[in-house]
Tab-separated table of C-alpha atoms in Angstrom:
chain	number	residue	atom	x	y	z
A	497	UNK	CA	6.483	-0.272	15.898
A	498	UNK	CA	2.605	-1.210	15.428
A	499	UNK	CA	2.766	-3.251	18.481
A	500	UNK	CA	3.818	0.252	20.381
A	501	UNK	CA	1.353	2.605	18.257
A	502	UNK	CA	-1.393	-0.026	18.899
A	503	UNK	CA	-0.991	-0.426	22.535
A	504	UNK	CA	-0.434	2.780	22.829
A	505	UNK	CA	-3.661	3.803	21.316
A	506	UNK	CA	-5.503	1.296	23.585
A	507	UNK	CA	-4.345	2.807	26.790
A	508	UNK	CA	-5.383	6.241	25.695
A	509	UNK	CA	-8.578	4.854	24.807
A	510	UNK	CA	-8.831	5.682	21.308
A	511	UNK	CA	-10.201	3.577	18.780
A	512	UNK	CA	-7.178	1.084	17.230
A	513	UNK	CA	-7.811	2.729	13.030
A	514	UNK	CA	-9.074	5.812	13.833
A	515	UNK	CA	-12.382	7.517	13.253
A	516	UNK	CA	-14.191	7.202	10.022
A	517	UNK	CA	-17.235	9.064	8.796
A	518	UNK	CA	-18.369	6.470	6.578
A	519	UNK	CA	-21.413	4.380	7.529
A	520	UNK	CA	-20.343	0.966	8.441
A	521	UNK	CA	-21.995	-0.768	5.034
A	522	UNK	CA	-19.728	1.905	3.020
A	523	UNK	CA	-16.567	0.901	5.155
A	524	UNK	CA	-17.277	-2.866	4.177
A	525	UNK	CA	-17.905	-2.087	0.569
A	526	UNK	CA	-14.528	-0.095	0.874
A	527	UNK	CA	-12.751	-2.887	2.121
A	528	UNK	CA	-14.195	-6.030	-0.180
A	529	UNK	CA	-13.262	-3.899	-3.251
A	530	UNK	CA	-9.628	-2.988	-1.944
A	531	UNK	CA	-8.959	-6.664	-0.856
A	532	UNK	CA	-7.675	-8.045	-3.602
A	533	UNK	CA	-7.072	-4.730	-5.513
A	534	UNK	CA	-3.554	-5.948	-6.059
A	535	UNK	CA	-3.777	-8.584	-8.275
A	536	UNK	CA	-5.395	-5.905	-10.716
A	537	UNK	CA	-2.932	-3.198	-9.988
A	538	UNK	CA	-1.093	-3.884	-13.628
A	539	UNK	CA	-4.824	-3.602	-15.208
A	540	UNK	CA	-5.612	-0.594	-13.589
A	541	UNK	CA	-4.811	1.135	-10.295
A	542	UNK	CA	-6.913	0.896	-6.946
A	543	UNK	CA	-5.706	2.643	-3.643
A	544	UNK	CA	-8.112	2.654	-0.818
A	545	UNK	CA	-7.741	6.203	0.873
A	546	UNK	CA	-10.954	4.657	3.593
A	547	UNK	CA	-10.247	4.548	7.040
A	548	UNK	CA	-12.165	1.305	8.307
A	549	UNK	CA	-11.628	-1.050	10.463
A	550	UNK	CA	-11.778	-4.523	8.960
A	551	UNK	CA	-8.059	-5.678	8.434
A	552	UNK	CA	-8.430	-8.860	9.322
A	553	UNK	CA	-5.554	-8.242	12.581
A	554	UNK	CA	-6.346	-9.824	15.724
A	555	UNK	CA	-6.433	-6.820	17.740
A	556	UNK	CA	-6.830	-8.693	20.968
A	557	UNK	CA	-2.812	-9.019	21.265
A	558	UNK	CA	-2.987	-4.807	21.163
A	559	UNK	CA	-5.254	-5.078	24.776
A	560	UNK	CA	-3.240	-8.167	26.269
A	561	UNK	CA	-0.018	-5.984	25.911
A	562	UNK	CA	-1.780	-2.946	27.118
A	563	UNK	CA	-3.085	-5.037	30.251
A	564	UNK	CA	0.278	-6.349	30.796
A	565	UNK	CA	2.264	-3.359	30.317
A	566	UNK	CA	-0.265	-1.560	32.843
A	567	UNK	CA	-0.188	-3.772	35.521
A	568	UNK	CA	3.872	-3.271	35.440
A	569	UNK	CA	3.003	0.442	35.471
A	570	UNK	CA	0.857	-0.600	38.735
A	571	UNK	CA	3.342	-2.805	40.182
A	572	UNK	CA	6.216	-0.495	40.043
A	573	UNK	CA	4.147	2.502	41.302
A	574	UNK	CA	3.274	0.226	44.433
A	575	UNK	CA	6.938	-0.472	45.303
C-alpha cells in the first residue's frame, strides 16, 4: 500500500510527505525530538503532528517503480 501511494504520488508530481509550512531547521528540530520519543512514551507522551520529510526511507525505490511502471504504460500504448 505505501509502495502504490508513493509511486503514485511521484507520477503526479507531488512531493512524496506532503507540503509543510515549517522552515526546514523547525522540520529537523521536529524530527530529532520525535525520534526516539518512544522510549519515553511511559514517562510522558510525545506525538509529532509535523509533516517533514526526514524518515530516514530510501525514497529512490518510489521513482524506480514509477519509471518502471511508466515505461509499461509507454510500451503498451505503442502496441
Amino acid at each position: 500500500m505505501d509502495m502504490r501511494e508513493m509511486t503514485d504520488k511521484v507520477k503526479k508530481g507531488e512531493p512524496l510527505y506532503g507540503v509543510s509550512t515549517m522552515t526546514e531547521y523547525m522540520q529537523g528540530v521536529a524530527s530529532r525530538q520525535s525520534r526516539y520519543a518512544g522510549v519515553f512514551l511511559h514517562v510522558m507522551p510525545w506525538f509529532n503532528f509535523v509533516n517533514h520529510n526526514q524518515h530516514g526511507v530510501d525514497t529512490a525505490k518510489y521513482y524506480q517503480n514509477a519509471e518502471r511502471e511508466l515505461e509499461a504504460e509507454r510500451a503498451g500504448k505503442a502496441i
